[in-house]
PDB file of C-alpha atoms in Angstrom:
ATOM      1  CA  MET A   1     102.432  76.477  65.378  1.00 35.00           C
ATOM      2  CA  LEU A   2     105.864  76.342  64.892  1.00 39.00           C
ATOM      3  CA  GLY A   3     106.820  76.494  60.965  1.00 40.00           C
ATOM      4  CA  THR A   4     103.599  79.190  61.378  1.00 37.00           C
ATOM      5  CA  MET A   5     106.102  81.742  63.455  1.00 39.00           C
ATOM      6  CA  PHE A   6     109.007  81.732  60.010  1.00 39.00           C
ATOM      7  CA  SER A   7     107.014  82.027  57.021  1.00 39.00           C
ATOM      8  CA  ARG A   8     108.897  85.135  53.819  1.00 38.00           C
ATOM      9  CA  LYS A   9     107.115  88.117  55.794  1.00 43.00           C
ATOM     10  CA  THR A  10     109.728  86.593  59.264  1.00 50.00           C
ATOM     11  CA  ARG A  11     113.409  88.415  59.080  1.00 59.00           C
ATOM     12  CA  THR A  12     115.355  87.736  61.783  1.00 84.00           C
ATOM     13  CA  PRO A  13     114.720  85.033  64.597  1.00 88.00           C
ATOM     14  CA  PRO A  14     114.690  85.294  68.088  1.00 88.00           C
ATOM     15  CA  ALA A  15     117.766  85.822  69.983  1.00 90.00           C
ATOM     16  CA  PRO A  16     118.541  83.204  72.837  1.00 90.00           C
ATOM     17  CA  ALA A  17     117.333  84.093  76.053  1.00 89.00           C
ATOM     18  CA  VAL A  18     120.471  84.365  78.367  1.00 92.00           C
ATOM     19  CA  ARG A  19     118.627  81.078  81.206  1.00 97.00           C
ATOM     20  CA  ALA A  20     117.867  81.159  84.793  1.00 98.00           C
ATOM     21  CA  ARG A  21     120.246  79.959  88.015  1.00 98.00           C
ATOM     22  CA  ILE A  22     118.521  78.095  90.518  1.00 98.00           C
ATOM     23  CA  PHE A  23     119.834  78.372  94.373  1.00 98.00           C
ATOM     24  CA  LEU A  24     119.131  74.911  96.143  1.00 98.00           C
ATOM     25  CA  ASP A  25     118.803  74.551 100.051  1.00 98.00           C
ATOM     26  CA  LEU A  26     119.440  71.165 100.066  1.00 98.00           C
ATOM     27  CA  THR A  27     118.688  70.717 104.004  1.00 96.00           C
ATOM     28  CA  GLN A  28     116.668  67.390 104.936  1.00 97.00           C
ATOM     29  CA  THR A  29     117.138  66.515 100.782  1.00 98.00           C
ATOM     30  CA  VAL A  30     118.106  63.743  98.695  1.00 98.00           C
ATOM     31  CA  VAL A  31     119.303  64.676  95.510  1.00 98.00           C
ATOM     32  CA  TYR A  32     119.851  62.274  92.686  1.00 99.00           C
ATOM     33  CA  ALA A  33     121.888  63.334  89.150  1.00 99.00           C
ATOM     34  CA  VAL A  34     121.045  61.745  86.172  1.00 99.00           C
ATOM     35  CA  GLY A  35     123.744  61.710  83.638  1.00 98.00           C
ATOM     36  CA  ASP A  36     123.351  62.722  79.409  1.00 99.00           C
ATOM     37  CA  VAL A  37     120.370  60.608  78.739  1.00 99.00           C
ATOM     38  CA  HIS A  38     120.288  61.293  73.992  1.00 98.00           C
ATOM     39  CA  GLY A  39     117.220  59.811  73.421  1.00 98.00           C
ATOM     40  CA  CYS A  40     117.540  56.350  75.454  1.00 98.00           C
ATOM     41  CA  TYR A  41     114.343  56.715  76.461  1.00 98.00           C
ATOM     42  CA  ASP A  42     114.423  53.080  77.448  1.00 98.00           C
ATOM     43  CA  ALA A  43     117.433  53.797  80.134  1.00 98.00           C
ATOM     44  CA  LEU A  44     115.903  56.197  81.379  1.00 98.00           C
ATOM     45  CA  ALA A  45     113.045  54.274  82.490  1.00 98.00           C
ATOM     46  CA  SER A  46     114.743  51.090  83.920  1.00 98.00           C
ATOM     47  CA  LEU A  47     117.507  54.560  86.019  1.00 98.00           C
ATOM     48  CA  GLU A  48     114.566  56.287  87.044  1.00 98.00           C
ATOM     49  CA  SER A  49     112.531  53.603  88.100  1.00 98.00           C
ATOM     50  CA  LYS A  50     115.892  52.043  90.676  1.00 98.00           C
ATOM     51  CA  ILE A  51     115.810  55.772  91.506  1.00 98.00           C
ATOM     52  CA  VAL A  52     112.307  55.992  93.332  1.00 98.00           C
ATOM     53  CA  GLU A  53     112.608  52.462  95.198  1.00 98.00           C
ATOM     54  CA  ASP A  54     116.000  53.595  96.376  1.00 98.00           C
ATOM     55  CA  ALA A  55     114.675  56.583  97.526  1.00 98.00           C
ATOM     56  CA  ARG A  56     112.087  54.841  99.855  1.00 97.00           C
ATOM     57  CA  SER A  57     114.735  54.081 102.139  1.00 96.00           C
ATOM     58  CA  HIS A  58     115.659  57.322 102.402  1.00 97.00           C
ATOM     59  CA  ASP A  59     113.517  60.346 104.607  1.00 96.00           C
ATOM     60  CA  GLY A  60     113.183  63.843 103.551  1.00 96.00           C
ATOM     61  CA  ARG A  61     112.364  65.845 100.376  1.00 98.00           C
ATOM     62  CA  LYS A  62     113.374  63.854  96.831  1.00 98.00           C
ATOM     63  CA  LEU A  63     114.894  65.846  94.474  1.00 98.00           C
ATOM     64  CA  MET A  64     115.989  64.452  91.242  1.00 98.00           C
ATOM     65  CA  ILE A  65     118.515  66.772  88.566  1.00 99.00           C
ATOM     66  CA  MET A  66     118.896  66.072  84.851  1.00 99.00           C
ATOM     67  CA  LEU A  67     122.233  67.353  83.896  1.00 99.00           C
ATOM     68  CA  GLY A  68     120.868  67.914  79.360  1.00 98.00           C
ATOM     69  CA  ASP A  69     121.587  66.402  76.478  1.00 98.00           C
ATOM     70  CA  TYR A  70     117.956  65.118  76.484  1.00 99.00           C
ATOM     71  CA  VAL A  71     118.191  64.814  72.590  1.00 98.00           C
ATOM     72  CA  ASP A  72     120.018  63.345  69.679  1.00 98.00           C
ATOM     73  CA  ARG A  73     121.815  60.352  68.504  1.00 98.00           C
ATOM     74  CA  GLY A  74     119.403  57.830  70.246  1.00 98.00           C
ATOM     75  CA  PRO A  75     116.236  56.600  68.301  1.00 98.00           C
ATOM     76  CA  ASP A  76     113.384  57.771  71.295  1.00 98.00           C
ATOM     77  CA  THR A  77     114.054  62.085  72.480  1.00 98.00           C
ATOM     78  CA  ALA A  78     110.439  62.688  71.330  1.00 98.00           C
ATOM     79  CA  ARG A  79     110.005  60.133  74.011  1.00 98.00           C
ATOM     80  CA  VAL A  80     112.172  61.632  76.212  1.00 99.00           C
ATOM     81  CA  LEU A  81     110.564  65.063  75.687  1.00 99.00           C
ATOM     82  CA  ALA A  82     107.517  63.834  76.489  1.00 98.00           C
ATOM     83  CA  HIS A  83     108.438  62.436  79.482  1.00 98.00           C
ATOM     84  CA  LEU A  84     110.522  65.389  80.749  1.00 98.00           C
ATOM     85  CA  ALA A  85     107.870  67.482  80.378  1.00 98.00           C
ATOM     86  CA  GLY A  86     105.501  66.025  82.389  1.00 98.00           C
ATOM     87  CA  PRO A  87     105.160  65.508  86.157  1.00 98.00           C
ATOM     88  CA  PRO A  88     107.352  63.851  87.731  1.00 98.00           C
ATOM     89  CA  PRO A  89     107.489  60.562  89.671  1.00 98.00           C
ATOM     90  CA  ALA A  90     105.282  60.560  92.613  1.00 98.00           C
ATOM     91  CA  GLY A  91     106.913  62.213  95.747  1.00 98.00           C
ATOM     92  CA  PHE A  92     109.899  64.150  93.810  1.00 98.00           C
ATOM     93  CA  GLU A  93     110.315  66.907  92.239  1.00 98.00           C
ATOM     94  CA  ARG A  94     112.757  67.581  89.392  1.00 98.00           C
ATOM     95  CA  ILE A  95     114.698  69.800  87.652  1.00 99.00           C
ATOM     96  CA  CYS A  96     115.823  69.365  84.103  1.00 99.00           C
ATOM     97  CA  LEU A  97     119.462  72.075  82.987  1.00 99.00           C
ATOM     98  CA  ALA A  98     119.293  72.496  79.215  1.00 99.00           C
ATOM     99  CA  GLY A  99     122.627  70.996  77.511  1.00 98.00           C
ATOM    100  CA  ASN A 100     124.786  72.087  74.436  1.00 98.00           C
ATOM    101  CA  HIS A 101     123.220  69.417  72.211  1.00 98.00           C
ATOM    102  CA  ASP A 102     118.390  70.550  73.919  1.00 98.00           C
ATOM    103  CA  ALA A 103     120.301  74.447  72.946  1.00 98.00           C
ATOM    104  CA  ALA A 104     121.331  73.068  69.626  1.00 98.00           C
ATOM    105  CA  MET A 105     117.837  71.980  69.052  1.00 98.00           C
ATOM    106  CA  LEU A 106     116.007  74.696  70.312  1.00 98.00           C
ATOM    107  CA  ASP A 107     118.078  76.922  67.881  1.00 98.00           C
ATOM    108  CA  TYR A 108     116.973  75.690  64.579  1.00 98.00           C
ATOM    109  CA  LEU A 109     113.879  75.234  65.624  1.00 98.00           C
ATOM    110  CA  GLU A 110     114.443  78.820  66.109  1.00 98.00           C
ATOM    111  CA  GLY A 111     115.551  79.221  63.180  1.00 97.00           C
ATOM    112  CA  ARG A 112     119.214  80.297  64.299  1.00 97.00           C
ATOM    113  CA  THR A 113     120.603  77.889  62.607  1.00 97.00           C
ATOM    114  CA  GLY A 114     120.235  75.767  59.135  1.00 97.00           C
ATOM    115  CA  LEU A 115     119.269  72.262  59.410  1.00 97.00           C
ATOM    116  CA  GLU A 116     123.208  71.387  58.199  1.00 97.00           C
ATOM    117  CA  ASP A 117     123.796  72.723  61.040  1.00 97.00           C
ATOM    118  CA  TRP A 118     122.165  70.855  63.575  1.00 98.00           C
ATOM    119  CA  LEU A 119     122.436  67.661  61.964  1.00 98.00           C
ATOM    120  CA  ALA A 120     125.978  67.964  62.252  1.00 98.00           C
ATOM    121  CA  LEU A 121     125.715  66.687  66.510  1.00 98.00           C
ATOM    122  CA  LYS A 122     123.511  63.813  64.679  1.00 98.00           C
ATOM    123  CA  ALA A 123     119.862  64.496  65.798  1.00 98.00           C
ATOM    124  CA  ARG A 124     118.775  63.009  62.469  1.00 98.00           C
ATOM    125  CA  PRO A 125     117.276  60.421  64.935  1.00 98.00           C
ATOM    126  CA  THR A 126     115.768  62.779  66.741  1.00 98.00           C
ATOM    127  CA  LEU A 127     113.877  63.602  63.412  1.00 98.00           C
ATOM    128  CA  TYR A 128     113.181  60.441  63.369  1.00 98.00           C
ATOM    129  CA  SER A 129     111.912  60.395  66.461  1.00 98.00           C
ATOM    130  CA  TYR A 130     108.810  62.356  65.604  1.00 98.00           C
ATOM    131  CA  GLY A 131     108.645  60.408  62.256  1.00 98.00           C
ATOM    132  CA  ILE A 132     110.080  63.358  60.415  1.00 97.00           C
ATOM    133  CA  ASP A 133     113.229  61.746  57.548  1.00 97.00           C
ATOM    134  CA  PRO A 134     114.810  65.250  56.357  1.00 95.00           C
ATOM    135  CA  ASP A 135     115.650  63.631  53.650  1.00 94.00           C
ATOM    136  CA  HIS A 136     112.175  62.390  52.215  1.00 94.00           C
ATOM    137  CA  LEU A 137     111.298  65.668  52.911  1.00 94.00           C
ATOM    138  CA  ALA A 138     113.998  67.805  50.589  1.00 88.00           C
ATOM    139  CA  GLY A 139     112.413  66.142  47.777  1.00 90.00           C
ATOM    140  CA  LEU A 140     109.244  66.566  48.191  1.00 92.00           C
ATOM    141  CA  LEU A 141     110.148  69.679  48.838  1.00 92.00           C
ATOM    142  CA  ARG A 142     111.297  72.583  46.464  1.00 81.00           C
ATOM    143  CA  ARG A 143     110.990  76.327  46.723  1.00 85.00           C
ATOM    144  CA  PRO A 144     113.780  77.428  50.019  1.00 76.00           C
ATOM    145  CA  GLY A 145     112.964  77.176  54.026  1.00 93.00           C
ATOM    146  CA  GLU A 146     109.998  75.023  52.722  1.00 96.00           C
ATOM    147  CA  VAL A 147     112.050  71.553  54.669  1.00 96.00           C
ATOM    148  CA  ASP A 148     112.219  74.216  57.351  1.00 97.00           C
ATOM    149  CA  GLU A 149     108.555  74.715  57.844  1.00 96.00           C
ATOM    150  CA  ALA A 150     107.362  71.563  57.581  1.00 96.00           C
ATOM    151  CA  ILE A 151     110.274  69.868  59.673  1.00 97.00           C
ATOM    152  CA  ARG A 152     109.241  73.283  62.257  1.00 97.00           C
ATOM    153  CA  GLY A 153     105.670  71.960  62.228  1.00 97.00           C
ATOM    154  CA  SER A 154     106.114  68.942  63.302  1.00 97.00           C
ATOM    155  CA  ILE A 155     107.791  69.224  66.531  1.00 98.00           C
ATOM    156  CA  PRO A 156     104.814  69.226  69.510  1.00 98.00           C
ATOM    157  CA  GLU A 157     104.523  73.162  71.170  1.00 98.00           C
ATOM    158  CA  ALA A 158     104.911  71.661  74.633  1.00 98.00           C
ATOM    159  CA  HIS A 159     108.464  70.120  73.697  1.00 98.00           C
ATOM    160  CA  VAL A 160     109.596  73.532  72.238  1.00 98.00           C
ATOM    161  CA  ALA A 161     108.759  75.298  75.229  1.00 98.00           C
ATOM    162  CA  PHE A 162     110.121  72.956  77.444  1.00 98.00           C
ATOM    163  CA  LEU A 163     113.973  73.459  75.321  1.00 98.00           C
ATOM    164  CA  ARG A 164     113.202  77.203  76.051  1.00 98.00           C
ATOM    165  CA  GLY A 165     112.519  76.156  79.679  1.00 98.00           C
ATOM    166  CA  LEU A 166     115.675  75.306  81.090  1.00 98.00           C
ATOM    167  CA  PRO A 167     117.933  76.718  83.037  1.00 98.00           C
ATOM    168  CA  VAL A 168     121.162  76.432  83.262  1.00 98.00           C
ATOM    169  CA  ILE A 169     122.996  75.663  86.627  1.00 98.00           C
ATOM    170  CA  ALA A 170     121.482  74.740  90.290  1.00 98.00           C
ATOM    171  CA  PHE A 171     124.010  74.734  92.634  1.00 98.00           C
ATOM    172  CA  SER A 172     123.810  75.142  97.178  1.00 98.00           C
ATOM    173  CA  ARG A 173     126.555  76.251  98.881  1.00 96.00           C
ATOM    174  CA  ARG A 174     128.599  72.621  98.782  1.00 97.00           C
ATOM    175  CA  LEU A 175     127.165  71.573  95.471  1.00 98.00           C
ATOM    176  CA  VAL A 176     127.689  72.324  91.653  1.00 98.00           C
ATOM    177  CA  PHE A 177     124.951  70.909  89.047  1.00 98.00           C
ATOM    178  CA  VAL A 178     125.882  71.589  85.812  1.00 98.00           C
ATOM    179  CA  HIS A 179     125.695  70.081  82.053  1.00 99.00           C
ATOM    180  CA  ALA A 180     128.960  71.126  81.219  1.00 98.00           C
ATOM    181  CA  GLY A 181     131.433  72.745  83.903  1.00 98.00           C
ATOM    182  CA  ILE A 182     131.942  75.735  84.850  1.00 98.00           C
ATOM    183  CA  ARG A 183     135.030  78.391  84.008  1.00 97.00           C
ATOM    184  CA  PRO A 184     137.800  77.959  87.201  1.00 96.00           C
ATOM    185  CA  GLY A 185     137.785  81.879  88.593  1.00 94.00           C
ATOM    186  CA  ILE A 186     134.453  83.156  87.994  1.00 95.00           C
ATOM    187  CA  PRO A 187     131.375  83.585  90.167  1.00 95.00           C
ATOM    188  CA  LEU A 188     128.884  81.577  89.093  1.00 95.00           C
ATOM    189  CA  GLU A 189     126.371  84.404  88.535  1.00 92.00           C
ATOM    190  CA  GLU A 190     129.126  85.378  86.478  1.00 96.00           C
ATOM    191  CA  GLN A 191     129.033  82.007  83.976  1.00 97.00           C
ATOM    192  CA  THR A 192     128.099  82.790  80.610  1.00 98.00           C
ATOM    193  CA  ASP A 193     125.547  79.834  79.624  1.00 98.00           C
ATOM    194  CA  ALA A 194     128.541  79.124  77.380  1.00 98.00           C
ATOM    195  CA  ASP A 195     130.686  77.508  79.175  1.00 98.00           C
ATOM    196  CA  LEU A 196     127.973  76.066  80.724  1.00 98.00           C
ATOM    197  CA  MET A 197     126.926  74.268  78.346  1.00 98.00           C
ATOM    198  CA  THR A 198     129.957  73.368  76.225  1.00 98.00           C
ATOM    199  CA  ILE A 199     133.311  74.237  77.929  1.00 98.00           C
ATOM    200  CA  ARG A 200     135.981  71.333  78.387  1.00 97.00           C
ATOM    201  CA  ARG A 201     139.675  71.783  78.589  1.00 94.00           C
ATOM    202  CA  GLY A 202     139.228  74.899  80.205  1.00 95.00           C
ATOM    203  CA  PHE A 203     137.544  73.607  83.563  1.00 98.00           C
ATOM    204  CA  LEU A 204     138.236  69.780  83.126  1.00 97.00           C
ATOM    205  CA  ASP A 205     142.282  70.368  83.261  1.00 95.00           C
ATOM    206  CA  ALA A 206     142.112  73.187  85.604  1.00 95.00           C
ATOM    207  CA  GLN A 207     144.873  72.097  88.935  1.00 92.00           C
ATOM    208  CA  ALA A 208     143.084  74.022  91.876  1.00 90.00           C
ATOM    209  CA  PRO A 209     140.324  72.793  93.172  1.00 89.00           C
ATOM    210  CA  PHE A 210     137.275  74.135  92.978  1.00 95.00           C
ATOM    211  CA  GLU A 211     134.936  75.580  96.183  1.00 94.00           C
ATOM    212  CA  ARG A 212     131.847  73.683  95.351  1.00 97.00           C
ATOM    213  CA  TRP A 213     132.001  69.844  94.457  1.00 98.00           C
ATOM    214  CA  VAL A 214     131.135  70.674  90.260  1.00 98.00           C
ATOM    215  CA  ILE A 215     128.370  66.774  89.598  1.00 98.00           C
ATOM    216  CA  HIS A 216     128.145  67.410  85.716  1.00 98.00           C
ATOM    217  CA  GLY A 217     128.542  65.554  82.318  1.00 98.00           C
ATOM    218  CA  HIS A 218     128.978  66.477  78.235  1.00 98.00           C
ATOM    219  CA  THR A 219     132.763  64.295  78.821  1.00 98.00           C
ATOM    220  CA  PRO A 220     131.541  60.963  78.599  1.00 98.00           C
ATOM    221  CA  VAL A 221     133.909  58.774  80.900  1.00 98.00           C
ATOM    222  CA  ASP A 222     133.793  54.682  81.275  1.00 97.00           C
ATOM    223  CA  PHE A 223     133.604  55.379  85.197  1.00 98.00           C
ATOM    224  CA  PRO A 224     132.715  58.415  87.988  1.00 98.00           C
ATOM    225  CA  ARG A 225     135.980  58.944  89.483  1.00 97.00           C
ATOM    226  CA  PRO A 226     136.193  61.955  91.398  1.00 95.00           C
ATOM    227  CA  ASN A 227     138.596  64.535  90.793  1.00 92.00           C
ATOM    228  CA  GLY A 228     139.201  67.900  92.014  1.00 90.00           C
ATOM    229  CA  ARG A 229     136.149  68.296  93.736  1.00 95.00           C
ATOM    230  CA  ARG A 230     134.782  67.213  90.419  1.00 98.00           C
ATOM    231  CA  LEU A 231     132.216  64.564  89.169  1.00 98.00           C
ATOM    232  CA  GLY A 232     130.962  63.481  85.639  1.00 98.00           C
ATOM    233  CA  ILE A 233     128.524  61.321  85.214  1.00 98.00           C
ATOM    234  CA  ASP A 234     127.525  61.269  81.667  1.00 98.00           C
ATOM    235  CA  THR A 235     128.163  56.987  81.251  1.00 98.00           C
ATOM    236  CA  GLY A 236     128.208  57.070  77.710  1.00 98.00           C
ATOM    237  CA  VAL A 237     124.613  55.427  77.467  1.00 98.00           C
ATOM    238  CA  CYS A 238     124.378  55.270  74.233  1.00 98.00           C
ATOM    239  CA  GLU A 239     127.323  53.144  73.198  1.00 98.00           C
ATOM    240  CA  SER A 240     127.507  51.701  76.562  1.00 98.00           C
ATOM    241  CA  GLY A 241     123.860  51.267  77.759  1.00 98.00           C
ATOM    242  CA  ARG A 242     124.781  52.304  80.980  1.00 98.00           C
ATOM    243  CA  LEU A 243     123.237  55.745  82.228  1.00 98.00           C
ATOM    244  CA  THR A 244     124.131  56.370  85.188  1.00 98.00           C
ATOM    245  CA  ALA A 245     122.786  58.763  88.651  1.00 98.00           C
ATOM    246  CA  LEU A 246     124.526  60.664  91.079  1.00 98.00           C
ATOM    247  CA  ARG A 247     122.507  60.352  94.542  1.00 98.00           C
ATOM    248  CA  VAL A 248     124.605  62.130  97.052  1.00 98.00           C
ATOM    249  CA  ILE A 249     123.087  62.681 101.104  1.00 97.00           C
ATOM    250  CA  GLY A 250     124.265  65.958 103.288  1.00 93.00           C
ATOM    251  CA  SER A 251     128.421  64.547 101.654  1.00 91.00           C
ATOM    252  CA  ARG A 252     127.036  61.091 100.761  1.00 95.00           C
ATOM    253  CA  GLY A 253     127.400  59.696  97.533  1.00 97.00           C
ATOM    254  CA  HIS A 254     126.839  56.975  95.597  1.00 98.00           C
ATOM    255  CA  LEU A 255     126.048  55.752  92.056  1.00 98.00           C
ATOM    256  CA  LEU A 256     122.940  53.990  90.713  1.00 98.00           C
ATOM    257  CA  PHE A 257     123.168  52.538  87.097  1.00 98.00           C
ATOM    258  CA  SER A 258     120.115  51.573  84.982  1.00 98.00           C
TER     259      SER A 258
END
């Protein structure tokens, strides 16, 4: 159980590992990039079924790229993680990238941040999805650290391993797929994990066009519109009820909605 990793004898939590970066060869590949899910399993299942149906009309390799933030806000984080940790739809490959909420959940589970810090990111629905009520636990458990131990011991190890293994960026010669964006003027190989998962203004305000198209989430939009070789496809599913995917074939893009 994960909780046993954080007994009184364990004082120093493991440092976060630098996340993997993936170079993509997209020759004869149909790509479906999917925006922030945020615990909304029903929207994910609906969009995934539409992607599978859409892909029947296209030849070649089928690749689904999830842009991060699978957890928090919505009601079904546990179900979303169980689904994404499993196999992709038949005939598809799937890459799941890390978002800042995913990293924050792992930081709590591995002891780098406290529960209140994680809850401030609207993580309470995540805990509820695992059958955990942190307020009820706090009333039952009195010894310092017992609540953390109980929570950490209740999250399946497969879900923790999934969060731990998420790469932070995937890119081809023409396209970049990332959760938040990239910092202008910095080679992709030198971008920090923190920027790739959290950047906003330095990326969104950049005036010069990027060398590659950057497909990202993180910053909600009412409707995805290209902006200086940027395209954000986080359509705020928890509020709008709409989860968005971008299908890319060569230089052509097409939007799909849950």
